[in-house]
Amino acid sequence: MHEIRSIGVVGAGTMGHGIAQVAAQSGYEVVLVDSVPRALERGVAQIEKSLEKLAGKGKLTAQQRENSLARLRTAGSIAALAGADLVVEAVVEKLEVKRAVLAELDRACPPDTILATNTSSISITQLAAITGRPEKVIGMHFMNPVPLMQLVEVIRGLATSQETYDAVEAASRAMGKTPVEVHDAPGFVSNRVLMPMINEAVFCLYEGVGKAEAIDEVMKLGMNHPMGPLALADLIGLDVCLDILRVLHEGFGDPKYRPCPLLVKMVDAGRLGRKSGRGFYDYGRG
């Protein structure tokens, strides 16, 4: 089996810096890449804050925290990932962006490097086809927030080899996650189930069935969800939710996945949830 000792992560946003953190905590040498210096700074600051919080709760020792940070490097170019055994791209949920990143990784990395995508909805087969190594391309869909959530959906493309799958499954477990294999279909399992629920909650708000707080309370108290669907959408990012719904709508051609007009309008207005300071709720920023 392909042994993974070092991991590269492309994209220092919410998912990228979370993946980099859990990999470094788990003993892997990690290179976090982002072409935007400010994004790298923010990503590392979030990792430091998260590790400090874990240490404060007694889940890490001070030495483990320092060791994790010592295993983490940053870079502004994909060329820095030439020595990685596994690279996870965690850029925005746009097909053209992910294809461009994977094509660049294919050129920069040795032939035996496994290329994983953290896509939450896009076809692994379609993404793998842009590379010259489709047998070494796989989906690793981490959940947000990465340091706390147990699941990794592991998705094979049409050409993904068993060796690639076995190596990624083992790496997922080494990072303290539970890998679950699902088939390559729009939205996989998690978002095929979750996004229609979120979208329907937005329709309830749009049609005046209830206020945001009421809709979320019903789902928390009546369905035992830890977080209501509208608050969860704010956490995920309304732009990400919209992107996924559009992938589902296009992929299945089924009107049940049509994004609610209110969701489209909020994204157009820049109300993206927690990261922008305002979504279905006001977070006091902007």
CSV table of C-alpha atoms in Angstrom, one decimal:
chain,number,residue,atom,x,y,z
A,1,MET,CA,0.0,0.0,0.0
A,2,HIS,CA,1.2,3.5,-0.8
A,3,GLU,CA,2.6,4.9,2.5
A,4,ILE,CA,1.7,8.5,3.3
A,5,ARG,CA,4.1,10.4,5.4
A,6,SER,CA,3.6,14.0,4.2
A,7,ILE,CA,0.4,15.8,3.2
A,8,GLY,CA,-0.1,19.0,1.2
A,9,VAL,CA,-3.2,21.1,1.4
A,10,VAL,CA,-4.2,23.6,-1.2
A,11,GLY,CA,-6.4,26.4,0.1
A,12,ALA,CA,-6.1,28.0,3.5
A,13,GLY,CA,-9.8,28.7,4.0
A,14,THR,CA,-12.1,27.1,6.6
A,15,MET,CA,-11.8,23.6,5.3
A,16,GLY,CA,-8.1,23.8,4.2
A,17,HIS,CA,-6.7,25.1,7.4
A,18,GLY,CA,-8.8,22.6,9.3
A,19,ILE,CA,-7.5,19.7,7.3
A,20,ALA,CA,-3.9,21.0,7.7
A,21,GLN,CA,-4.4,21.1,11.4
A,22,VAL,CA,-5.7,17.6,11.9
A,23,ALA,CA,-3.0,16.2,9.6
A,24,ALA,CA,-0.2,18.0,11.6
A,25,GLN,CA,-1.8,17.0,14.9
A,26,SER,CA,-1.7,13.4,13.7
A,27,GLY,CA,2.1,13.4,13.0
A,28,TYR,CA,2.2,14.2,9.3
A,29,GLU,CA,4.5,16.7,7.8
A,30,VAL,CA,2.2,19.3,6.3
A,31,VAL,CA,2.5,22.1,3.7
A,32,LEU,CA,-0.4,24.5,3.5
A,33,VAL,CA,-0.5,26.4,0.2
A,34,ASP,CA,-2.4,29.5,-0.8
A,35,SER,CA,-1.6,32.1,-3.4
A,36,VAL,CA,-3.0,34.8,-1.2
A,37,PRO,CA,-0.6,35.7,1.6
A,38,ARG,CA,-3.4,37.2,3.8
A,39,ALA,CA,-5.3,33.9,3.5
A,40,LEU,CA,-2.3,32.0,4.7
A,41,GLU,CA,-1.9,34.3,7.6
A,42,ARG,CA,-5.5,33.9,8.6
A,43,GLY,CA,-5.4,30.2,8.2
A,44,VAL,CA,-2.3,29.7,10.4
A,45,ALA,CA,-3.8,32.1,13.0
A,46,GLN,CA,-6.9,30.0,13.1
A,47,ILE,CA,-4.9,26.8,13.5
A,48,GLU,CA,-2.9,28.4,16.4
A,49,LYS,CA,-6.2,29.5,18.0
A,50,SER,CA,-7.8,26.0,17.6
A,51,LEU,CA,-4.7,24.2,19.0
A,52,GLU,CA,-4.6,26.7,21.9
A,53,LYS,CA,-8.3,26.0,22.7
A,54,LEU,CA,-7.7,22.2,22.6
A,55,ALA,CA,-4.7,22.5,24.9
A,56,GLY,CA,-6.8,24.7,27.2
A,57,LYS,CA,-9.4,21.9,27.4
A,58,GLY,CA,-6.8,19.3,28.2
A,59,LYS,CA,-7.2,17.5,24.8
A,60,LEU,CA,-3.6,18.3,23.8
A,61,THR,CA,-0.5,18.9,25.9
A,62,ALA,CA,1.5,22.1,25.4
A,63,GLN,CA,4.2,19.9,23.8
A,64,GLN,CA,1.8,18.3,21.4
A,65,ARG,CA,0.6,21.7,20.4
A,66,GLU,CA,4.2,22.9,19.7
A,67,ASN,CA,5.0,19.7,17.8
A,68,SER,CA,1.9,20.1,15.7
A,69,LEU,CA,2.9,23.7,14.7
A,70,ALA,CA,6.5,22.6,14.1
A,71,ARG,CA,5.2,20.1,11.5
A,72,LEU,CA,3.3,22.8,9.6
A,73,ARG,CA,4.9,24.8,6.8
A,74,THR,CA,3.2,27.3,4.5
A,75,ALA,CA,3.9,28.3,0.8
A,76,GLY,CA,2.5,30.5,-1.8
A,77,SER,CA,3.0,28.1,-4.7
A,78,ILE,CA,1.8,24.6,-5.6
A,79,ALA,CA,5.5,23.9,-6.6
A,80,ALA,CA,6.2,23.5,-2.8
A,81,LEU,CA,4.1,20.3,-2.9
A,82,ALA,CA,6.4,18.3,-5.1
A,83,GLY,CA,7.5,16.2,-2.1
A,84,ALA,CA,4.0,15.4,-0.7
A,85,ASP,CA,2.7,11.8,-0.7
A,86,LEU,CA,-0.9,13.0,-0.6
A,87,VAL,CA,-2.3,16.4,-1.6
A,88,VAL,CA,-5.8,17.5,-0.7
A,89,GLU,CA,-7.3,20.4,-2.6
A,90,ALA,CA,-9.7,22.5,-0.6
A,91,VAL,CA,-10.4,25.5,-2.8
A,92,VAL,CA,-13.9,26.9,-3.6
A,93,GLU,CA,-16.7,24.7,-4.8
A,94,LYS,CA,-16.4,25.7,-8.5
A,95,LEU,CA,-15.7,23.1,-11.1
A,96,GLU,CA,-13.4,25.3,-13.2
A,97,VAL,CA,-11.3,26.3,-10.2
A,98,LYS,CA,-10.9,22.8,-8.9
A,99,ARG,CA,-10.0,21.5,-12.4
A,100,ALA,CA,-7.3,24.2,-12.8
A,101,VAL,CA,-5.8,23.3,-9.4
A,102,LEU,CA,-5.8,19.6,-10.1
A,103,ALA,CA,-4.2,20.1,-13.5
A,104,GLU,CA,-1.4,22.2,-11.9
A,105,LEU,CA,-0.9,19.6,-9.1
A,106,ASP,CA,-0.7,16.9,-11.8
A,107,ARG,CA,2.2,18.8,-13.4
A,108,ALA,CA,3.9,19.7,-10.2
A,109,CYS,CA,3.7,16.4,-8.2
A,110,PRO,CA,5.5,13.1,-8.9
A,111,PRO,CA,3.4,10.4,-10.6
A,112,ASP,CA,2.9,8.4,-7.4
A,113,THR,CA,1.4,11.4,-5.4
A,114,ILE,CA,-2.2,10.8,-4.6
A,115,LEU,CA,-4.4,13.8,-5.4
A,116,ALA,CA,-7.5,14.1,-3.3
A,117,THR,CA,-10.3,16.7,-3.6
A,118,ASN,CA,-12.4,17.9,-0.7
A,119,THR,CA,-15.3,18.7,-3.0
A,120,SER,CA,-18.7,18.4,-1.3
A,121,SER,CA,-20.7,17.7,-4.5
A,122,ILE,CA,-18.7,17.6,-7.8
A,123,SER,CA,-18.0,14.4,-9.7
A,124,ILE,CA,-14.7,12.8,-8.8
A,125,THR,CA,-14.6,11.1,-12.2
A,126,GLN,CA,-15.0,14.5,-13.9
A,127,LEU,CA,-12.3,16.1,-11.8
A,128,ALA,CA,-9.9,13.1,-12.3
A,129,ALA,CA,-10.2,13.3,-16.0
A,130,ILE,CA,-8.2,16.6,-16.1
A,131,THR,CA,-5.2,14.7,-14.8
A,132,GLY,CA,-2.9,12.1,-16.3
A,133,ARG,CA,-3.3,9.9,-13.2
A,134,PRO,CA,-7.1,9.3,-12.7
A,135,GLU,CA,-6.3,6.1,-10.8
A,136,LYS,CA,-4.6,8.2,-8.1
A,137,VAL,CA,-7.5,10.8,-7.8
A,138,ILE,CA,-10.0,10.4,-5.0
A,139,GLY,CA,-12.6,12.4,-3.0
A,140,MET,CA,-12.0,13.1,0.7
A,141,HIS,CA,-15.0,15.1,1.9
A,142,PHE,CA,-14.2,16.4,5.4
A,143,MET,CA,-16.9,18.0,7.5
A,144,ASN,CA,-16.9,21.4,9.0
A,145,PRO,CA,-15.4,22.1,11.5
A,146,VAL,CA,-12.7,19.6,10.5
A,147,PRO,CA,-11.0,19.3,13.9
A,148,LEU,CA,-14.2,18.3,15.6
A,149,MET,CA,-16.2,16.3,13.1
A,150,GLN,CA,-15.6,12.6,12.8
A,151,LEU,CA,-16.7,11.8,9.2
A,152,VAL,CA,-14.8,11.7,6.0
A,153,GLU,CA,-16.7,10.7,3.0
A,154,VAL,CA,-14.3,8.8,0.7
A,155,ILE,CA,-15.4,8.7,-2.9
A,156,ARG,CA,-13.8,6.7,-5.7
A,157,GLY,CA,-13.9,8.0,-9.3
A,158,LEU,CA,-14.4,5.6,-12.1
A,159,ALA,CA,-10.7,4.9,-12.4
A,160,THR,CA,-9.6,5.2,-8.7
A,161,SER,CA,-7.4,2.3,-7.8
A,162,GLN,CA,-7.8,0.0,-4.8
A,163,GLU,CA,-4.3,1.0,-3.7
A,164,THR,CA,-5.3,4.7,-3.7
A,165,TYR,CA,-8.5,4.0,-1.8
A,166,ASP,CA,-6.7,1.9,0.8
A,167,ALA,CA,-4.0,4.5,1.4
A,168,VAL,CA,-6.5,7.3,1.8
A,169,GLU,CA,-8.7,5.2,4.1
A,170,ALA,CA,-5.6,4.5,6.3
A,171,ALA,CA,-4.6,8.2,6.3
A,172,SER,CA,-8.2,9.2,7.3
A,173,ARG,CA,-8.1,6.8,10.3
A,174,ALA,CA,-4.6,8.0,11.2
A,175,MET,CA,-6.1,11.5,11.4
A,176,GLY,CA,-8.6,10.3,13.9
A,177,LYS,CA,-11.5,10.3,11.4
A,178,THR,CA,-14.0,7.7,10.4
A,179,PRO,CA,-13.9,7.1,6.6
A,180,VAL,CA,-17.1,6.1,5.0
A,181,GLU,CA,-17.1,4.9,1.3
A,182,VAL,CA,-19.9,6.4,-0.9
A,183,HIS,CA,-20.4,6.3,-4.6
A,184,ASP,CA,-19.6,9.1,-7.0
A,185,ALA,CA,-22.9,10.9,-7.5
A,186,PRO,CA,-23.8,14.6,-7.2
A,187,GLY,CA,-23.7,15.6,-3.6
A,188,PHE,CA,-22.6,12.1,-2.5
A,189,VAL,CA,-24.7,11.1,0.5
A,190,SER,CA,-24.1,14.0,3.0
A,191,ASN,CA,-25.1,16.9,0.8
A,192,ARG,CA,-27.7,15.0,-1.3
A,193,VAL,CA,-29.6,14.6,2.0
A,194,LEU,CA,-28.6,17.8,3.8
A,195,MET,CA,-28.9,20.5,1.1
A,196,PRO,CA,-32.6,19.8,0.2
A,197,MET,CA,-33.4,20.1,3.9
A,198,ILE,CA,-31.6,23.5,4.1
A,199,ASN,CA,-33.2,24.6,0.9
A,200,GLU,CA,-36.6,23.7,2.2
A,201,ALA,CA,-36.0,25.6,5.4
A,202,VAL,CA,-35.1,28.7,3.3
A,203,PHE,CA,-38.3,28.2,1.3
A,204,CYS,CA,-40.3,28.1,4.6
A,205,LEU,CA,-38.7,31.5,5.5
A,206,TYR,CA,-39.3,32.8,2.0
A,207,GLU,CA,-42.9,31.9,2.0
A,208,GLY,CA,-43.5,33.2,5.6
A,209,VAL,CA,-44.2,29.9,7.2
A,210,GLY,CA,-42.1,30.9,10.1
A,211,LYS,CA,-39.3,33.2,11.2
A,212,ALA,CA,-35.7,31.9,11.1
A,213,GLU,CA,-35.6,31.3,14.8
A,214,ALA,CA,-38.9,29.4,14.7
A,215,ILE,CA,-37.8,27.2,11.8
A,216,ASP,CA,-34.5,26.3,13.6
A,217,GLU,CA,-36.2,25.7,17.0
A,218,VAL,CA,-38.7,23.3,15.4
A,219,MET,CA,-35.8,21.2,13.9
A,220,LYS,CA,-33.7,21.4,17.1
A,221,LEU,CA,-36.5,20.6,19.6
A,222,GLY,CA,-38.7,18.4,17.4
A,223,MET,CA,-36.0,16.5,15.4
A,224,ASN,CA,-33.2,16.6,18.0
A,225,HIS,CA,-30.8,18.3,15.6
A,226,PRO,CA,-28.0,20.0,17.4
A,227,MET,CA,-28.3,23.1,15.1
A,228,GLY,CA,-31.1,24.4,13.1
A,229,PRO,CA,-30.8,24.3,9.2
A,230,LEU,CA,-30.6,28.0,8.8
A,231,ALA,CA,-27.9,28.4,11.4
A,232,LEU,CA,-26.1,25.5,9.8
A,233,ALA,CA,-26.3,27.2,6.4
A,234,ASP,CA,-24.8,30.3,7.9
A,235,LEU,CA,-22.0,28.1,9.3
A,236,ILE,CA,-21.3,26.3,6.0
A,237,GLY,CA,-21.6,29.6,4.0
A,238,LEU,CA,-24.7,30.4,1.9
A,239,ASP,CA,-22.5,30.7,-1.2
A,240,VAL,CA,-21.3,27.1,-0.7
A,241,CYS,CA,-24.9,25.9,-0.1
A,242,LEU,CA,-25.9,27.6,-3.4
A,243,ASP,CA,-23.0,26.1,-5.3
A,244,ILE,CA,-23.9,22.6,-4.1
A,245,LEU,CA,-27.6,23.0,-4.9
A,246,ARG,CA,-26.7,24.1,-8.4
A,247,VAL,CA,-24.5,21.0,-8.8
A,248,LEU,CA,-27.4,18.8,-7.6
A,249,HIS,CA,-29.9,20.6,-9.8
A,250,GLU,CA,-27.8,20.3,-12.9
A,251,GLY,CA,-26.5,16.8,-12.1
A,252,PHE,CA,-30.0,15.2,-11.6
A,253,GLY,CA,-32.1,17.6,-13.7
A,254,ASP,CA,-34.7,17.4,-10.9
A,255,PRO,CA,-36.6,20.5,-9.9
A,256,LYS,CA,-36.7,19.4,-6.3
A,257,TYR,CA,-33.1,20.7,-6.1
A,258,ARG,CA,-33.9,24.2,-7.4
A,259,PRO,CA,-32.3,26.8,-5.1
A,260,CYS,CA,-34.8,29.0,-3.3
A,261,PRO,CA,-34.8,32.5,-4.8
A,262,LEU,CA,-34.2,33.9,-1.3
A,263,LEU,CA,-30.9,32.0,-1.0
A,264,VAL,CA,-29.8,33.3,-4.5
A,265,LYS,CA,-30.7,36.9,-3.5
A,266,MET,CA,-28.8,36.7,-0.2
A,267,VAL,CA,-25.7,35.4,-1.9
A,268,ASP,CA,-26.0,38.1,-4.5
A,269,ALA,CA,-26.2,40.6,-1.6
A,270,GLY,CA,-23.0,39.3,0.0
A,271,ARG,CA,-24.9,37.9,3.0
A,272,LEU,CA,-23.0,34.7,3.2
A,273,GLY,CA,-23.4,33.7,6.8
A,274,ARG,CA,-20.8,33.7,9.6
A,275,LYS,CA,-17.8,34.5,7.4
A,276,SER,CA,-19.4,37.7,6.1
A,277,GLY,CA,-21.0,38.7,9.5
A,278,ARG,CA,-24.5,38.3,8.2
A,279,GLY,CA,-26.7,35.6,6.8
A,280,PHE,CA,-30.0,34.4,8.2
A,281,TYR,CA,-28.7,35.7,11.5
A,282,ASP,CA,-26.6,38.8,12.3
A,283,TYR,CA,-23.1,38.0,13.7
A,284,GLY,CA,-22.1,41.6,14.4
A,285,ARG,CA,-19.6,42.1,11.6
A,286,GLY,CA,-20.4,44.1,8.5
